[in-house]
């Protein structure tokens, strides 16, 4: 058995199939983890969802674009410029795919590896991260999931506290796990700057570089940050290499570290997110 992970797909289904083929992924015995943002801005979100939903051995965590699709399905969010999601909502199996997407986790713990879309709050222990993710997952799977989607959006609060309301606590969790890039030097979330790591303003750092970040005893495998690009260091593997922007789609063997990359067939979107 081999274990693989693939970075942000964003509807780039042709490139996804090319990476999967290069891995010689065997759904009968291998495990493949998708690090979120399966959909949006690329040309084939529907095909990507159908493949992930019906292929044995494939698991995923939700990303911010996947949650945006759920919010659109709930009637909470409107389409943004560059979105390519309406085809999913209009598909004959669209409702089934939305239901399936709602069942997916925000965090996967493989004992040696944590799979997450954006990152883990520097102040979270492993137990806190898993408990926080589970709370949101249960809300998404429940009958009142649309009520949760209605309060999901927003940049506050920026600091974690167990005493927060459930609404604030879950919003913070979503922002950490699916949107976070930089934080202040004391670990508070910030969303104003999301560009190149070496051009960041004073007073903020990538979430994984904050002094005193609690040890998790896991390598974190994530995506979300196309401006960061491929980063493979002992504690964090970042796999978003901007396929939808004309970059590449990147996969990695979680056990050997072997890379699998396929160049984008087109520049599907013109600007970085």
C-alpha positions as CSV (number, residue, x, y, z in Angstrom):
1,X,0.0,0.0,0.0
2,X,1.1,3.5,-0.8
3,X,-0.2,6.8,0.6
4,X,-0.4,9.9,-1.6
5,X,-1.6,13.5,-1.3
6,X,-2.4,16.0,-4.0
7,X,-2.6,19.8,-3.7
8,X,-5.4,22.2,-4.7
9,X,-7.2,20.9,-7.8
10,X,-9.8,23.6,-8.3
11,X,-11.5,21.9,-11.1
12,X,-8.4,21.1,-13.1
13,X,-9.6,17.5,-13.8
14,X,-7.3,16.8,-16.8
15,X,-4.2,17.6,-14.7
16,X,-5.6,15.6,-11.8
17,X,-5.9,12.5,-14.0
18,X,-2.4,13.0,-15.3
19,X,-1.0,13.2,-11.7
20,X,-3.0,10.1,-10.6
21,X,-1.8,8.2,-13.6
22,X,1.9,9.2,-13.0
23,X,1.5,7.8,-9.4
24,X,0.1,4.5,-10.7
25,X,-2.5,5.0,-8.0
26,X,-4.3,1.7,-7.3
27,X,-7.7,2.3,-5.7
28,X,-7.8,-1.3,-4.4
29,X,-4.8,-0.9,-2.1
30,X,-3.5,2.7,-2.1
31,X,-4.7,5.7,-0.2
32,X,-5.0,9.1,-1.9
33,X,-5.7,12.3,0.1
34,X,-6.9,15.5,-1.5
35,X,-6.0,18.6,0.5
36,X,-9.1,20.6,-0.3
37,X,-10.3,23.1,-2.9
38,X,-11.4,20.4,-5.3
39,X,-13.6,22.9,-7.1
40,X,-13.9,26.4,-8.5
41,X,-12.1,28.6,-11.1
42,X,-10.9,25.6,-13.1
43,X,-13.0,24.1,-16.0
44,X,-14.2,20.8,-14.5
45,X,-15.4,21.1,-11.0
46,X,-18.3,18.7,-11.6
47,X,-16.0,16.0,-13.1
48,X,-13.6,16.4,-10.2
49,X,-16.3,16.0,-7.6
50,X,-17.8,13.0,-9.3
51,X,-14.4,11.3,-9.5
52,X,-13.6,11.9,-5.9
53,X,-17.0,10.8,-4.7
54,X,-17.0,7.5,-6.6
55,X,-13.3,6.4,-6.5
56,X,-12.3,3.9,-3.9
57,X,-9.3,4.9,-1.8
58,X,-9.8,8.7,-2.2
59,X,-10.3,10.8,0.9
60,X,-10.3,14.6,1.3
61,X,-10.5,17.6,3.5
62,X,-12.7,20.6,2.8
63,X,-11.2,23.8,1.5
64,X,-12.6,27.3,1.4
65,X,-13.8,26.9,-2.2
66,X,-15.6,23.7,-1.3
67,X,-17.3,25.5,1.5
68,X,-18.2,28.3,-0.9
69,X,-19.9,25.8,-3.1
70,X,-21.9,24.5,0.0
71,X,-22.8,28.1,0.8
72,X,-24.1,28.7,-2.7
73,X,-26.1,25.5,-2.5
74,X,-27.6,26.7,0.8
75,X,-28.6,30.0,-0.8
76,X,-26.2,31.9,1.5
77,X,-23.5,33.0,-1.0
78,X,-23.6,34.4,-4.5
79,X,-21.3,33.5,-7.3
80,X,-18.1,35.6,-7.4
81,X,-16.2,36.7,-10.5
82,X,-14.3,33.7,-11.9
83,X,-16.5,31.1,-10.2
84,X,-17.2,28.0,-12.1
85,X,-19.6,26.3,-9.7
86,X,-23.0,26.7,-11.2
87,X,-22.6,23.6,-13.3
88,X,-22.4,21.5,-10.1
89,X,-25.6,23.0,-8.7
90,X,-27.4,22.5,-12.1
91,X,-26.2,18.9,-12.5
92,X,-28.8,16.0,-12.2
93,X,-26.6,14.6,-9.4
94,X,-25.9,18.0,-7.9
95,X,-27.9,17.5,-4.8
96,X,-26.2,14.1,-4.2
97,X,-22.8,15.7,-4.6
98,X,-23.6,18.5,-2.2
99,X,-24.8,16.0,0.4
100,X,-21.6,13.9,-0.1
101,X,-19.4,17.1,0.2
102,X,-21.2,17.9,3.5
103,X,-20.0,14.6,5.0
104,X,-16.3,15.3,4.4
105,X,-13.9,16.3,7.2
106,X,-11.9,19.4,7.7
107,X,-8.9,17.5,9.2
108,X,-7.6,13.9,8.8
109,X,-5.2,12.4,11.3
110,X,-3.1,9.6,10.0
111,X,-1.0,9.3,13.2
112,X,2.1,10.5,11.5
113,X,0.5,13.1,9.2
114,X,-2.2,15.7,9.6
115,X,-4.1,16.6,6.4
116,X,-5.7,20.0,6.4
117,X,-6.4,22.6,3.7
118,X,-4.8,25.8,5.1
119,X,-3.1,25.1,8.5
120,X,-3.4,24.6,12.2
121,X,-3.6,27.5,14.7
122,X,-0.2,27.9,16.4
123,X,-1.9,27.8,19.8
124,X,-3.8,24.6,19.2
125,X,-2.8,21.3,20.6
126,X,-3.6,18.2,18.5
127,X,-6.6,17.4,20.7
128,X,-7.9,21.0,20.4
129,X,-7.5,21.0,16.6
130,X,-9.3,17.7,16.3
131,X,-12.1,18.7,18.6
132,X,-12.6,22.0,16.9
133,X,-12.7,20.4,13.5
134,X,-15.2,17.8,14.7
135,X,-17.6,20.5,15.9
136,X,-17.7,22.1,12.5
137,X,-18.0,18.7,10.7
138,X,-21.0,17.8,12.8
139,X,-22.7,21.1,12.0
140,X,-22.2,20.6,8.3
141,X,-23.6,17.1,8.4
142,X,-26.6,18.0,10.5
143,X,-30.2,18.9,9.5
144,X,-29.5,22.6,10.3
145,X,-26.4,22.9,8.2
146,X,-27.8,25.9,6.3
147,X,-28.1,27.8,9.6
148,X,-24.4,27.2,10.2
149,X,-23.5,28.4,6.7
150,X,-25.4,31.6,7.4
151,X,-23.0,32.5,10.2
152,X,-19.8,31.0,8.8
153,X,-18.4,34.0,7.0
154,X,-16.5,36.7,8.8
155,X,-12.9,37.5,10.0
156,X,-13.7,37.6,13.7
157,X,-12.7,36.4,16.2
158,X,-9.0,36.4,15.5
159,X,-8.0,34.6,18.8
160,X,-9.1,31.3,20.2
161,X,-10.9,30.9,23.5
162,X,-12.8,28.0,24.8
163,X,-15.3,30.4,26.3
164,X,-16.4,31.8,23.0
165,X,-19.9,31.2,21.7
166,X,-20.3,28.1,19.5
167,X,-20.9,30.4,16.5
168,X,-17.6,32.3,17.0
169,X,-15.7,29.1,17.9
170,X,-16.7,27.4,14.7
171,X,-16.1,30.5,12.5
172,X,-12.5,30.7,14.0
173,X,-12.1,27.0,13.3
174,X,-13.2,27.4,9.6
175,X,-10.9,30.4,9.2
176,X,-7.9,28.5,10.6
177,X,-8.4,25.3,8.8
178,X,-9.5,26.6,5.4
179,X,-8.3,30.3,5.1
180,X,-5.2,31.0,7.2
181,X,-1.9,32.0,5.8
182,X,-0.3,34.7,8.0
183,X,-0.9,35.4,11.6
184,X,0.5,38.0,14.0
185,X,3.6,37.2,15.9
186,X,1.4,36.2,18.9
187,X,-0.7,33.9,16.7
188,X,-3.8,36.0,16.0
189,X,-5.4,35.5,12.6
190,X,-5.0,38.2,9.9
191,X,-6.4,38.3,6.4
192,X,-5.3,41.6,4.9
193,X,-2.0,40.3,3.5
194,X,-1.8,36.9,1.6
195,X,1.0,37.3,-0.8
196,X,4.7,36.3,-1.0
197,X,6.2,35.0,2.2
198,X,9.4,37.1,1.9
199,X,7.4,40.4,1.3
200,X,5.2,40.2,4.3
201,X,4.8,43.4,6.4
202,X,6.4,43.6,9.8
203,X,4.5,42.0,12.6
204,X,3.1,39.0,10.8
205,X,4.5,35.6,10.0
206,X,3.3,32.4,8.2
207,X,1.3,30.4,10.7
208,X,4.0,27.6,10.7
209,X,6.8,30.0,11.6
210,X,5.3,31.5,14.8
211,X,7.6,31.1,17.8
212,X,6.1,28.8,20.4
213,X,3.8,27.0,18.0
214,X,2.5,24.0,20.0
215,X,4.1,20.7,18.9
216,X,1.7,18.2,17.2
217,X,4.1,15.3,16.6
218,X,2.7,15.1,13.1
219,X,3.8,16.4,9.7
220,X,1.2,18.8,8.4
221,X,0.2,18.4,4.8
222,X,-1.7,21.3,3.4
223,X,-2.4,23.5,0.4
224,X,-4.3,26.8,0.0
225,X,-1.4,29.1,-0.5
226,X,-0.4,29.3,-4.2
227,X,1.9,32.3,-3.6
228,X,3.9,30.2,-1.2
229,X,4.2,27.3,-3.7
230,X,5.8,24.0,-3.0
231,X,7.4,23.7,0.4
232,X,8.7,20.5,1.8
233,X,10.2,20.8,5.2
234,X,10.3,18.4,8.2
235,X,7.1,19.7,9.9
236,X,5.0,21.1,7.0
237,X,4.5,20.0,3.4
238,X,2.6,22.7,1.4
239,X,1.4,21.4,-2.0
240,X,-0.5,24.2,-3.7
241,X,1.5,25.1,-6.8
242,X,-1.2,27.1,-8.5
243,X,-2.5,24.8,-11.3
244,X,-5.6,27.0,-11.9
245,X,-3.3,30.0,-12.3
246,X,-1.2,28.3,-15.0
247,X,1.3,26.7,-12.6
248,X,1.3,22.9,-11.9
249,X,-0.7,20.3,-10.0
250,X,1.5,18.6,-7.4
251,X,1.2,15.3,-5.7
252,X,3.5,13.6,-3.2
253,X,4.0,10.1,-1.7
254,X,3.5,10.6,2.0
255,X,5.9,7.7,2.8
256,X,8.8,8.3,0.4
257,X,8.5,12.0,-0.3
258,X,8.6,11.4,-4.1
259,X,7.0,14.2,-6.1
260,X,4.5,14.0,-9.0
261,X,3.9,17.2,-10.9
262,X,2.0,18.0,-14.0
263,X,2.1,21.4,-15.7
264,X,-1.2,23.2,-16.1
265,X,-2.7,22.7,-19.6
266,X,-3.9,26.3,-19.5
267,X,-3.9,29.5,-17.4
268,X,-7.5,29.1,-16.3
269,X,-7.5,32.3,-14.2
270,X,-5.4,35.4,-14.7
271,X,-4.8,36.6,-11.1
272,X,-3.5,35.0,-7.9
273,X,-6.1,34.5,-5.1
